[in-house]
GROMACS .gro file of C-alpha atoms in nm:
model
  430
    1UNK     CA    1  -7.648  -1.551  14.229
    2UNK     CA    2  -7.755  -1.820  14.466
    3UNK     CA    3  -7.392  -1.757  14.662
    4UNK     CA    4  -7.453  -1.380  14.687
    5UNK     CA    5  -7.786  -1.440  14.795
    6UNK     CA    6  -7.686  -1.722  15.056
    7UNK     CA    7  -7.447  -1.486  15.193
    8UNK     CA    8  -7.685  -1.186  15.231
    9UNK     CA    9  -7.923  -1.445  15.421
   10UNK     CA   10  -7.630  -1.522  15.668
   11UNK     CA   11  -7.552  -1.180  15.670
   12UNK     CA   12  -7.923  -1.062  15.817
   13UNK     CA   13  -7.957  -1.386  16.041
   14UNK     CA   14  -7.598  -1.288  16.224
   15UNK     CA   15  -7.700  -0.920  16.225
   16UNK     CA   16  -8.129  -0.996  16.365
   17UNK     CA   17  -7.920  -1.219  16.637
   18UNK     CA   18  -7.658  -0.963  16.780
   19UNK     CA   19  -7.936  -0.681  16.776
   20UNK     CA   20  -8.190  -0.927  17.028
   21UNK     CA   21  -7.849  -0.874  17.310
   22UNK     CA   22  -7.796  -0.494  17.477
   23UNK     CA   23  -7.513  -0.309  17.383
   24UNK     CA   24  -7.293  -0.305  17.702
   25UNK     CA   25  -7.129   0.027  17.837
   26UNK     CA   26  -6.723  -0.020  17.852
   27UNK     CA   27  -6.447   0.174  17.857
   28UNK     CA   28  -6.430   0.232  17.471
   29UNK     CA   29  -6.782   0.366  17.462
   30UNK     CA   30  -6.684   0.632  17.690
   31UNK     CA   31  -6.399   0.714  17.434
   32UNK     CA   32  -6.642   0.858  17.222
   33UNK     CA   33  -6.640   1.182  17.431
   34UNK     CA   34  -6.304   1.235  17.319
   35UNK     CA   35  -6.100   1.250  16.993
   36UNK     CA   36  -6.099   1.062  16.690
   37UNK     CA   37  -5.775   0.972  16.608
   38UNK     CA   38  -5.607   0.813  16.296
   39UNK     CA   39  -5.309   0.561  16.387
   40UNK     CA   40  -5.087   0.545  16.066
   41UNK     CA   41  -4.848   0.255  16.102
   42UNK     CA   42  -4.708  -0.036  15.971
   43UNK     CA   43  -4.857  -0.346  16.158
   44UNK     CA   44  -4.480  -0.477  16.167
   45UNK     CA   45  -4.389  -0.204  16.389
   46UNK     CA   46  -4.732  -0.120  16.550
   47UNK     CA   47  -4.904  -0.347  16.757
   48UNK     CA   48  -5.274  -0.225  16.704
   49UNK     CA   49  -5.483  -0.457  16.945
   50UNK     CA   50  -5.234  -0.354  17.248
   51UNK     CA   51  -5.261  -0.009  17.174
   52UNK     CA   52  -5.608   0.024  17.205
   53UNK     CA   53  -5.643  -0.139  17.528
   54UNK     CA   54  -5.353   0.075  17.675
   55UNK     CA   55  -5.494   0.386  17.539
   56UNK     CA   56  -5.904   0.331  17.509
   57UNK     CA   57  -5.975   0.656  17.596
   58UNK     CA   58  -5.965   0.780  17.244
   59UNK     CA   59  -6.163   0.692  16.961
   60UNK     CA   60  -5.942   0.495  16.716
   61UNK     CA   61  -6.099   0.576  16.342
   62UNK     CA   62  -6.037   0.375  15.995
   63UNK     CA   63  -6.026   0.646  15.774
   64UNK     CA   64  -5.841   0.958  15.853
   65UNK     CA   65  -6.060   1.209  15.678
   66UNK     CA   66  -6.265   1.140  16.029
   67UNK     CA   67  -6.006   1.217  16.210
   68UNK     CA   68  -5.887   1.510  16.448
   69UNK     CA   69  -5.519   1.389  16.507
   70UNK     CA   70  -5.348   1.176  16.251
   71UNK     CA   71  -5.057   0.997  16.395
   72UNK     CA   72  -4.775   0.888  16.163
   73UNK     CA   73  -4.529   0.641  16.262
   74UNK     CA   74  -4.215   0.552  16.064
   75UNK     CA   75  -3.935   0.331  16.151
   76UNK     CA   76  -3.529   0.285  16.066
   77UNK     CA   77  -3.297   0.055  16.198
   78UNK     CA   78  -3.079   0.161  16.437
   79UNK     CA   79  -2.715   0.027  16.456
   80UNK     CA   80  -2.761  -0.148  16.792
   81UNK     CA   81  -3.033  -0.385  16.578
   82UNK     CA   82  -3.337  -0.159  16.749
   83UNK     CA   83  -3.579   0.060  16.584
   84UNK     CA   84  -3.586   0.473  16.576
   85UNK     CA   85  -4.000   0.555  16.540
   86UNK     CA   86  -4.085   0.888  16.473
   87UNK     CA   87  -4.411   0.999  16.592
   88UNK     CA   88  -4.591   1.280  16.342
   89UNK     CA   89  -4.915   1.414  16.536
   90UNK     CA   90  -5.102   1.607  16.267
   91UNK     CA   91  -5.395   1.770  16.396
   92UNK     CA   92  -5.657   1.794  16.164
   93UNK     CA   93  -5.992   2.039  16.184
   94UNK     CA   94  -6.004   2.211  16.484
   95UNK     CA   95  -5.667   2.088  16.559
   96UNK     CA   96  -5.539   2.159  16.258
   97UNK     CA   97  -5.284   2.426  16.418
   98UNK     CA   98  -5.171   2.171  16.674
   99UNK     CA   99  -4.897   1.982  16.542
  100UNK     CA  100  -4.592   1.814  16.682
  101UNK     CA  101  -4.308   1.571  16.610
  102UNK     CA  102  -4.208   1.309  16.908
  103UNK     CA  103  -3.932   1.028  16.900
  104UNK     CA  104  -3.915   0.693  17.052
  105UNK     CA  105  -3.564   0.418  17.014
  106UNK     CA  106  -3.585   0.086  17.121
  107UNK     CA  107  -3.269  -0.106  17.201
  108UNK     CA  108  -3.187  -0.431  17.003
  109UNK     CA  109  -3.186  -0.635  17.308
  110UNK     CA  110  -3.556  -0.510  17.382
  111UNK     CA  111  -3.812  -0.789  17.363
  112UNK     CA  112  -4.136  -0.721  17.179
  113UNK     CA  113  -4.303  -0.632  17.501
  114UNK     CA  114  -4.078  -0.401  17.621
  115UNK     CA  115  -4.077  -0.211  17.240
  116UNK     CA  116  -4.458  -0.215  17.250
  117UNK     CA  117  -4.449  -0.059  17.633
  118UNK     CA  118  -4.230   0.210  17.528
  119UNK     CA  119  -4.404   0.292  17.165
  120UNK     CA  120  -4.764   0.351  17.399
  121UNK     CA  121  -4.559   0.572  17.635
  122UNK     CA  122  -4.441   0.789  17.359
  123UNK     CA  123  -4.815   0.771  17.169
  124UNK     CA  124  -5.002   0.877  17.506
  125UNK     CA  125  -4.741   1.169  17.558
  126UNK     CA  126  -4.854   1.293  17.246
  127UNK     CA  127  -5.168   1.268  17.303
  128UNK     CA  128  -5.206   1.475  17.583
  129UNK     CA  129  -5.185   1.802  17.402
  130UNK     CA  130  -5.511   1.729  17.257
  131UNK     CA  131  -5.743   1.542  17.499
  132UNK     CA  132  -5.660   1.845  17.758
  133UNK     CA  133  -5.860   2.054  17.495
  134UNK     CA  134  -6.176   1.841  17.510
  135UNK     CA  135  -6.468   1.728  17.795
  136UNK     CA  136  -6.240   1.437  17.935
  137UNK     CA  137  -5.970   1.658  18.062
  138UNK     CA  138  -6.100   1.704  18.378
  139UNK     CA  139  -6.074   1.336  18.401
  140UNK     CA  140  -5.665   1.334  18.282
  141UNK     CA  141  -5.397   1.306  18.584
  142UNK     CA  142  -5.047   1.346  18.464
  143UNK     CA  143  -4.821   1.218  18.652
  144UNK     CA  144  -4.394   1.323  18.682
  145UNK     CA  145  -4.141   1.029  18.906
  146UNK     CA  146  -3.964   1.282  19.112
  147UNK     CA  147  -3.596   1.249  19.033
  148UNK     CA  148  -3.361   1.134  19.334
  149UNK     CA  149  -3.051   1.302  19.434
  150UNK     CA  150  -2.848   0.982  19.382
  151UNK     CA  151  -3.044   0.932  19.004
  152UNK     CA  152  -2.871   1.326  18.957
  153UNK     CA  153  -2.499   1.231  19.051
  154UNK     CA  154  -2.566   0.888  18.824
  155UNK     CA  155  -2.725   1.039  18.523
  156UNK     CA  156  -2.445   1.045  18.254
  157UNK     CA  157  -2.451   0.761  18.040
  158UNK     CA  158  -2.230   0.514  18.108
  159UNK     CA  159  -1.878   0.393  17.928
  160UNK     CA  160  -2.007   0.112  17.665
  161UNK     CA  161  -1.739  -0.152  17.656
  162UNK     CA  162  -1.845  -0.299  17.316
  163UNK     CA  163  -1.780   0.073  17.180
  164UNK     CA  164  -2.114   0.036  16.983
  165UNK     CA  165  -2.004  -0.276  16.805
  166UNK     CA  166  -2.337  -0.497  16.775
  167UNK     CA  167  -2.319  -0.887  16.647
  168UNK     CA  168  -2.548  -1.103  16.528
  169UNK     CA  169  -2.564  -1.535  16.455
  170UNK     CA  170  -2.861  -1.721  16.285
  171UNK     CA  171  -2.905  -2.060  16.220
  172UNK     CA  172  -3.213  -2.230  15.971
  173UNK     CA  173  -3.277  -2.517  15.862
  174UNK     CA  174  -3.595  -2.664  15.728
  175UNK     CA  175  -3.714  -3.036  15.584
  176UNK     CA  176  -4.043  -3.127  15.412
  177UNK     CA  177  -4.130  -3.437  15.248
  178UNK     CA  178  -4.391  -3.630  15.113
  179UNK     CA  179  -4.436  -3.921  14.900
  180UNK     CA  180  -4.228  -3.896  14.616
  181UNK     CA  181  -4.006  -3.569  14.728
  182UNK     CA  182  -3.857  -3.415  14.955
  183UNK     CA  183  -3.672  -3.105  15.057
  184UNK     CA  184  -3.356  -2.988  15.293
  185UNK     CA  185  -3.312  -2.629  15.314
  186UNK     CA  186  -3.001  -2.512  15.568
  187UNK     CA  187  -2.927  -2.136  15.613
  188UNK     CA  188  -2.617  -1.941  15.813
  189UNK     CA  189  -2.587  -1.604  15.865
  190UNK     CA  190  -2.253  -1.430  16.086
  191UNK     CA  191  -2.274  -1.024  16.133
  192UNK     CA  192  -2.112  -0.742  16.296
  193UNK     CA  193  -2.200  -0.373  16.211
  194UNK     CA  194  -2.086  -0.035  16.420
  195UNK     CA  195  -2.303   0.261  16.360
  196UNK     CA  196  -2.235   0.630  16.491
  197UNK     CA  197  -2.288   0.938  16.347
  198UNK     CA  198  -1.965   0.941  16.145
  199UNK     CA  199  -1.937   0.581  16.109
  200UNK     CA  200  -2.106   0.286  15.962
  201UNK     CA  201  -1.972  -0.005  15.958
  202UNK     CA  202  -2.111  -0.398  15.846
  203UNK     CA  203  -1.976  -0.726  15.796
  204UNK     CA  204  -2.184  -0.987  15.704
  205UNK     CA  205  -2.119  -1.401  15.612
  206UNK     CA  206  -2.420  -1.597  15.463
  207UNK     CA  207  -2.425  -1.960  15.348
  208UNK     CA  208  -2.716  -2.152  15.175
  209UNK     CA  209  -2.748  -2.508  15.106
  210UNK     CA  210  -3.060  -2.646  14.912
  211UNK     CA  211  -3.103  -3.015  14.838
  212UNK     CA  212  -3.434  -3.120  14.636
  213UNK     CA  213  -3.473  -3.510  14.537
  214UNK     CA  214  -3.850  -3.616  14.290
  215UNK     CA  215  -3.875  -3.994  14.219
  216UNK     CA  216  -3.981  -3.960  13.859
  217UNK     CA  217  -4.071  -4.315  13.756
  218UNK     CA  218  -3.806  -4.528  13.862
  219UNK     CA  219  -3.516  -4.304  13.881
  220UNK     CA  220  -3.444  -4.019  14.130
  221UNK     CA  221  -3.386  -3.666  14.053
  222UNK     CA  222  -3.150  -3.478  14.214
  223UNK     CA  223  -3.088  -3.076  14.222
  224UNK     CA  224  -2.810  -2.883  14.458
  225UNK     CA  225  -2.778  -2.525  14.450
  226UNK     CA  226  -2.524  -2.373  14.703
  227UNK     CA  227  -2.397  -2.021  14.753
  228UNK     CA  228  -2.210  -1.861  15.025
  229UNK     CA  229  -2.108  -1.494  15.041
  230UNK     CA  230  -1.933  -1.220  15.283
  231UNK     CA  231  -1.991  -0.846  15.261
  232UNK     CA  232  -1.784  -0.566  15.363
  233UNK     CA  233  -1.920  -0.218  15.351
  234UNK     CA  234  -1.752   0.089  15.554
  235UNK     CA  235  -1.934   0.430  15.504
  236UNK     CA  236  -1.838   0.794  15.659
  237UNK     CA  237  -2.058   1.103  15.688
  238UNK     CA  238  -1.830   1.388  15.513
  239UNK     CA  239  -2.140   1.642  15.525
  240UNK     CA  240  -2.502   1.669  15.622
  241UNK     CA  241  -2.646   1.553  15.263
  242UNK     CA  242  -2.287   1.392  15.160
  243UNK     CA  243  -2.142   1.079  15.251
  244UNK     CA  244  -1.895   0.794  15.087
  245UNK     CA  245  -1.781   0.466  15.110
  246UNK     CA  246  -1.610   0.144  14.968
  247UNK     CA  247  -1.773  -0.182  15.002
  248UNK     CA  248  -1.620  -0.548  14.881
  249UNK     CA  249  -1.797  -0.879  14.820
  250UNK     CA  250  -1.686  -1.242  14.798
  251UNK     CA  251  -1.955  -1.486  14.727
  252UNK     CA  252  -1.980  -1.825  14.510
  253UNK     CA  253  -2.285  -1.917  14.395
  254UNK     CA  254  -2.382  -2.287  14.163
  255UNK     CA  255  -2.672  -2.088  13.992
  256UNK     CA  256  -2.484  -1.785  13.911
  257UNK     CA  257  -2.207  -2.006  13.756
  258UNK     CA  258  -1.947  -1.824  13.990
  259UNK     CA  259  -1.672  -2.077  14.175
  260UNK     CA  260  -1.522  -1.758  14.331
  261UNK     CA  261  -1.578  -1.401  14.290
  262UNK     CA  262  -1.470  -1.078  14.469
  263UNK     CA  263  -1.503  -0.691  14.435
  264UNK     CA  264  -1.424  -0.389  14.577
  265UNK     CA  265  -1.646  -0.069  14.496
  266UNK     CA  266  -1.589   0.287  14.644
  267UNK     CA  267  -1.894   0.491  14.574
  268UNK     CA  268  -2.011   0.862  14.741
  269UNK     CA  269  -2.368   0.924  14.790
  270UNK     CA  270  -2.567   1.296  14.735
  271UNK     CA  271  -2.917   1.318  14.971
  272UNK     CA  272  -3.096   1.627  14.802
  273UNK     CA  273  -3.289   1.640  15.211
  274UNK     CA  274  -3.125   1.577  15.510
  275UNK     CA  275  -3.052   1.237  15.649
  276UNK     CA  276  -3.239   1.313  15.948
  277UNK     CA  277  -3.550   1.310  15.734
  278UNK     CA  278  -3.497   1.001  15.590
  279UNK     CA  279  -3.787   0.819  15.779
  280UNK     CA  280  -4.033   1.041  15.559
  281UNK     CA  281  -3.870   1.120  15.261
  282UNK     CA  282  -3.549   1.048  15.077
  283UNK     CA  283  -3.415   1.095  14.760
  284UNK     CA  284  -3.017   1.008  14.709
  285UNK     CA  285  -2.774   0.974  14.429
  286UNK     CA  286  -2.516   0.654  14.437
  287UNK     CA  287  -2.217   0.640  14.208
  288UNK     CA  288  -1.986   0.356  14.238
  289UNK     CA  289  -1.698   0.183  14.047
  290UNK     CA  290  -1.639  -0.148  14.081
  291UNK     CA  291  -1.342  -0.367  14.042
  292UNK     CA  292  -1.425  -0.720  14.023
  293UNK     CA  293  -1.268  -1.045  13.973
  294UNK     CA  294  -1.443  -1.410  13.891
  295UNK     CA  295  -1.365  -1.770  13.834
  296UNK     CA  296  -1.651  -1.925  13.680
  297UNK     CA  297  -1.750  -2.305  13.750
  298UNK     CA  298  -1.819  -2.393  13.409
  299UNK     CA  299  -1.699  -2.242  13.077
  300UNK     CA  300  -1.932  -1.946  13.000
  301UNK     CA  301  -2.078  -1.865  12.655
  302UNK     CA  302  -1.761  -1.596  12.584
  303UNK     CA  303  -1.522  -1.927  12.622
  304UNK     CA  304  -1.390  -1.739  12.969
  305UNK     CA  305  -1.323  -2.013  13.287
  306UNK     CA  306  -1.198  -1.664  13.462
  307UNK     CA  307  -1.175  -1.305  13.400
  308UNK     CA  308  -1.127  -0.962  13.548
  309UNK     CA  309  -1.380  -0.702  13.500
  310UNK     CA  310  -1.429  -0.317  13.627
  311UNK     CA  311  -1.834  -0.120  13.589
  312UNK     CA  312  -1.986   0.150  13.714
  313UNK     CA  313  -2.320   0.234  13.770
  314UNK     CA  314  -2.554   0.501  13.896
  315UNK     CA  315  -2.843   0.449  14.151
  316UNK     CA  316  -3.140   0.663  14.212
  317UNK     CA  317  -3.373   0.627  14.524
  318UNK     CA  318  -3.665   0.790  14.604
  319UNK     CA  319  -3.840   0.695  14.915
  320UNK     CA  320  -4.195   0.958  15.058
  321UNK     CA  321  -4.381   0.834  15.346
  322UNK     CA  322  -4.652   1.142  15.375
  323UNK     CA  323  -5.047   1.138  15.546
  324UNK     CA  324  -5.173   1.051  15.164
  325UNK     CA  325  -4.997   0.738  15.161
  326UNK     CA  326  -4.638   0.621  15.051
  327UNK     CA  327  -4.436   0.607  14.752
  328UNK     CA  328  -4.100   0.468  14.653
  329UNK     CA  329  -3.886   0.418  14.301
  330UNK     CA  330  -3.531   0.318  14.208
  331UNK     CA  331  -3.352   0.411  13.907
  332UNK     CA  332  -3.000   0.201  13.868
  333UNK     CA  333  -2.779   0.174  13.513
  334UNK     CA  334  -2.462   0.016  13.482
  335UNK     CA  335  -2.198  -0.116  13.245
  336UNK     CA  336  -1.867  -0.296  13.206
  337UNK     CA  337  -1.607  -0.045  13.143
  338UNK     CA  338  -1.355  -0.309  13.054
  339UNK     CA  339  -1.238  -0.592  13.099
  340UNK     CA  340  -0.905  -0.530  13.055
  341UNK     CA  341  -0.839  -0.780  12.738
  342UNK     CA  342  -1.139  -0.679  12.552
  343UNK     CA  343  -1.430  -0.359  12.527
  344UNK     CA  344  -1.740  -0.476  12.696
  345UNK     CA  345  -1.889  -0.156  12.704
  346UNK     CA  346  -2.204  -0.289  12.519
  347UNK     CA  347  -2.256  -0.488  12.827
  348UNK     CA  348  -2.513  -0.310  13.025
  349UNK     CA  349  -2.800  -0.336  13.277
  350UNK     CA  350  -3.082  -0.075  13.351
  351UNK     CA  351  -3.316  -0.152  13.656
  352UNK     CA  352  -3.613   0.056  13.776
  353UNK     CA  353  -3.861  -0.020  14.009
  354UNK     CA  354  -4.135   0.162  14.216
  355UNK     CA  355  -4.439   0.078  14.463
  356UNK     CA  356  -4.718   0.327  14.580
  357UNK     CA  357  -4.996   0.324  14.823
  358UNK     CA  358  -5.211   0.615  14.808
  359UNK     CA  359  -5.575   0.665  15.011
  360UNK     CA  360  -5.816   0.783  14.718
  361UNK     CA  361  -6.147   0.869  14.903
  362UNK     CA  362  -6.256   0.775  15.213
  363UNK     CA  363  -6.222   0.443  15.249
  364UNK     CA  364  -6.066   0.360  14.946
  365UNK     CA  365  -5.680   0.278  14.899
  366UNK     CA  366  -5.474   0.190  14.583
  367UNK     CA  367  -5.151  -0.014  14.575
  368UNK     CA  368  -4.935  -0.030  14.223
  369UNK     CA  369  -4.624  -0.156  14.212
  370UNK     CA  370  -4.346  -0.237  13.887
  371UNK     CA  371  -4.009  -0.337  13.795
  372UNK     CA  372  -3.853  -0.378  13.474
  373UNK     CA  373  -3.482  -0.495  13.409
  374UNK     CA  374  -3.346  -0.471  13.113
  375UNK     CA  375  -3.050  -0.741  13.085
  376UNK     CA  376  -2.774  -0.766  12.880
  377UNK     CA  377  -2.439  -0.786  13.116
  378UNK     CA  378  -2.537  -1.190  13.191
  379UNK     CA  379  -2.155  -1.267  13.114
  380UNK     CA  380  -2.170  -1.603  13.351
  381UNK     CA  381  -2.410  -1.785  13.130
  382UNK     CA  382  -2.301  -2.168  13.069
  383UNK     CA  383  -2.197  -2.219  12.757
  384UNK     CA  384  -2.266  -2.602  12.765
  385UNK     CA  385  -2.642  -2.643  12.647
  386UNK     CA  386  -2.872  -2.686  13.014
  387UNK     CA  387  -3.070  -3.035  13.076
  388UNK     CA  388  -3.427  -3.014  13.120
  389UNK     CA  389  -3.370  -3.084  13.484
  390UNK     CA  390  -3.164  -2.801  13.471
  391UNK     CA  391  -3.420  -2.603  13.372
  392UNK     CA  392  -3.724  -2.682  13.541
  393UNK     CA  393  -3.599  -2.655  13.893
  394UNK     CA  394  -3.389  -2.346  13.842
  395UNK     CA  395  -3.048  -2.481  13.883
  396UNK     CA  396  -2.871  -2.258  13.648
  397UNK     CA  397  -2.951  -1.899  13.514
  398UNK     CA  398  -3.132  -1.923  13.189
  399UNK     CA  399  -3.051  -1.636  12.900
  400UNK     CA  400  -3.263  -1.339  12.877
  401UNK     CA  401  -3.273  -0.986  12.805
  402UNK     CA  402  -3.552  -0.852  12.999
  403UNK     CA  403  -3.724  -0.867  13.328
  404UNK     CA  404  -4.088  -0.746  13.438
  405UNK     CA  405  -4.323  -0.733  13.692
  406UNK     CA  406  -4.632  -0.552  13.800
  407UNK     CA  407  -4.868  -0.536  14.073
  408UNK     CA  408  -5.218  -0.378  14.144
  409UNK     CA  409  -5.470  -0.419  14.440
  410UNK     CA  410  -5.702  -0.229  14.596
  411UNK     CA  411  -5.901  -0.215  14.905
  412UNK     CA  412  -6.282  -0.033  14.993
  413UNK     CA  413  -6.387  -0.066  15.347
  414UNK     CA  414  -6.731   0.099  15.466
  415UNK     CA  415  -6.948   0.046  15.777
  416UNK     CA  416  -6.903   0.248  16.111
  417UNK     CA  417  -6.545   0.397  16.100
  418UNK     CA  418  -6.498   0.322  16.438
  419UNK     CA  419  -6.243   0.059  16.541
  420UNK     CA  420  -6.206   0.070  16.927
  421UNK     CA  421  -6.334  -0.268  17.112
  422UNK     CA  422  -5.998  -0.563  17.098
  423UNK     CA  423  -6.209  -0.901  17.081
  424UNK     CA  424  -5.935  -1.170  17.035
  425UNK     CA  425  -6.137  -1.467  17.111
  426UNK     CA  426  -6.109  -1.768  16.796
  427UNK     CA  427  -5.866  -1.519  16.616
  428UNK     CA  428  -5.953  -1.579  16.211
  429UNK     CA  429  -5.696  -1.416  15.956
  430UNK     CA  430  -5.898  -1.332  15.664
   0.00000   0.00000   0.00000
């Protein structure tokens, strides 16, 4: 009580203060003779604060029930490393008949600024349609860059000599320490991917080395985990909702008991909607058959030091990005069809996860998310019993047969629903 009631005290001290100064007249009052509009975006992909001082001359609203245009942006990956936004202007009320669909690709090489630039180009475009139907249009001056002749004679794209091959290096490392512990963390990562129409195409080499050392009493503990891996997946468009593709993976991995293991998996995908829709909703079947071979480090549980396996298994995706909200699930089973000295076929693994964000009432958003795995295809486990060092810093995978996890949050915001001034002075993340 005494908190809540300290808090309402600040609360009308900060509030008597600001009302003693006059409200000053800028360029985001005037914005209140134009439209209200609802920017729907991920803050990853949006920056917020720069486009409200590019564009002020709206009226930028928290809750789109206020609104008169809702604008919903969603993002993929392109295969140059950019991003592909697509721009949904729903017009809402008396623009509820004025909709339209714009689209904006930034190049991998683009820096932040230059994606931001080019995002507020494509928003204000939109725009227009609307502000020329309210008071501030006679204050709107659209203006076209006359083409030269030379631009004309220039125009078609030129050859690309890396034939849309894209590549990619990293390099982490990180060290903390403190009295009695410390902590060396070193990461690699090697890529190359092609992406077309027809074509996609990705290689991909990762390495990870973790060193942890605790001084328990007068002895030092030490744990290593290391794992390295490199991915091969080649996929071809055979139809508009049909595509396949074989994939192989070689990886080793301390925790995962594997010295050396690699696959190869052709699998063909179904997309009950187009895959030009896949920004706002997806849903796509993924069968695959794997062929896998593995040398384990230590003797597993089954007495096996190697062994030669071949599963399937069945994936289900479901991915809606709609004005209401989002929502996404995934459905996988899979087995060991043999192992080609024994049945394993009781060996299985079912996985299904989801996540959804929905707006309620005005103001008011949910967010649930799940997952549940049920395991019983853990054929690496050691067979040796595990030390308690072992298990207490994760070192090696410990025996289960289930999996779970579940989220739940939600948000209320009230107060004036309009968020138009930028005030980045003393920045405070809440």
């Amino acid at each position: 009580m005494k908190l809540a009631a300290s808090f309402l005290l600040c609360l009308f001290v900060v509030t008597a203060i600001t009302s003693l100064f006059p409200r000053a007249v800028t360029a985001q009052n005037l914005a209140l003779e134009s439209i209200d509009v609802f920017l729907d975006c991920e803050r990853r992909s949006c920056d917020f604060d720069y486009i409200r001082r590019e564009i002020p001359y709206v009226n930028y609203v928290r809750d789109r029930t206020e609104a008169l245009v809702h604008i919903l942006v969603t993002t993929e990956r392109t295969g140059s490393g950019g991003r592909a936004y697509k721009l949904n202007f729903v017009g809402m009320k008396d623009f509820s008949a004025l909709s339209d669909t714009l689209r904006y690709t930034s190049s991998g090489t683009d820096t932040d600024d230059e994606r931001r630039t080019g995002l507020v180009r494509k928003i204000a475009e939109g725009l227009v349609r609307y502000i020329s139907r309210t008071s501030i249009a006679d204050r709107m001056v659209i203006t076209v860059t006359r083409v030269s002749e030379d631009e004309l004679l220039t125009s078609n794209p030129p050859d690309d000599p890396w034939d849309s091959w894209n590549f990619g290096v990293g390099l982490n490392g990180e060290y903390e320490a403190e009295e009695t512990s410390n902590n060396a963390n070193i990461r690699g990562r090697l890529s190359a991917n092609r992406t077309t129409e027809e074509w996609k195409l990705i290689f991909s080499l990762g390495i990870n080395y973790r060193e942890r050392n605790f001084d328990v009493g007068d002895q030092t503990i030490t744990s290593i985990t290391k794992s390295g891996n490199f991915w091969t997946y080649v996929v071809k468009s055979i139809a508009p909702q049909w595509s396949v593709g074989v994939s192989s993976f070689t990886d080793t991995s301390t925790r995962q008991n594997r010295k050396l293991s690699s696959s190869l998996a052709p699998a063909i995908e179904y997309s009950l909607f187009p895959y030009s829709e896949s920004n706002q909703r997806q849903i796509t079947f993924v069968y695959e058959l794997r062929f896998q071979t593995v040398e384990y480090e230590e003797l597993t549980v089954f007495d096996k030091t190697h062994e030669k396996l071949l599963s399937q298994s069945l994936k289900l995706n479901l991915d809606y990005r709609q004005p209401w909200g989002s929502a996404s699930a995934q459905l996988e089973g899979s087995n060991f069809i043999t192992d080609f000295e024994s049945s394993r076929t009781e060996f299985y693994s079912v996985e299904v996860s989801g996540s959804i964000s929905v707006r309620l009432v005005r103001g008011l958003n949910v967010n649930l998310g799940f997952g549940y795995d049920l395991v019983k295809d853990q054929l690496f486990l050691v067979k040796e019993e595990l030390t308690e060092e072992e298990i207490l810093l994760g070192t090696k995978r410990l025996p289960t047969s289930y999996e779970y996890e579940f989220r739940m949050g939600f948000s209320y915001n009230f107060g004036s629903i309009y968020n138009n001034v930028v005030n980045s002075r003393m920045n405070v993340r809440f």
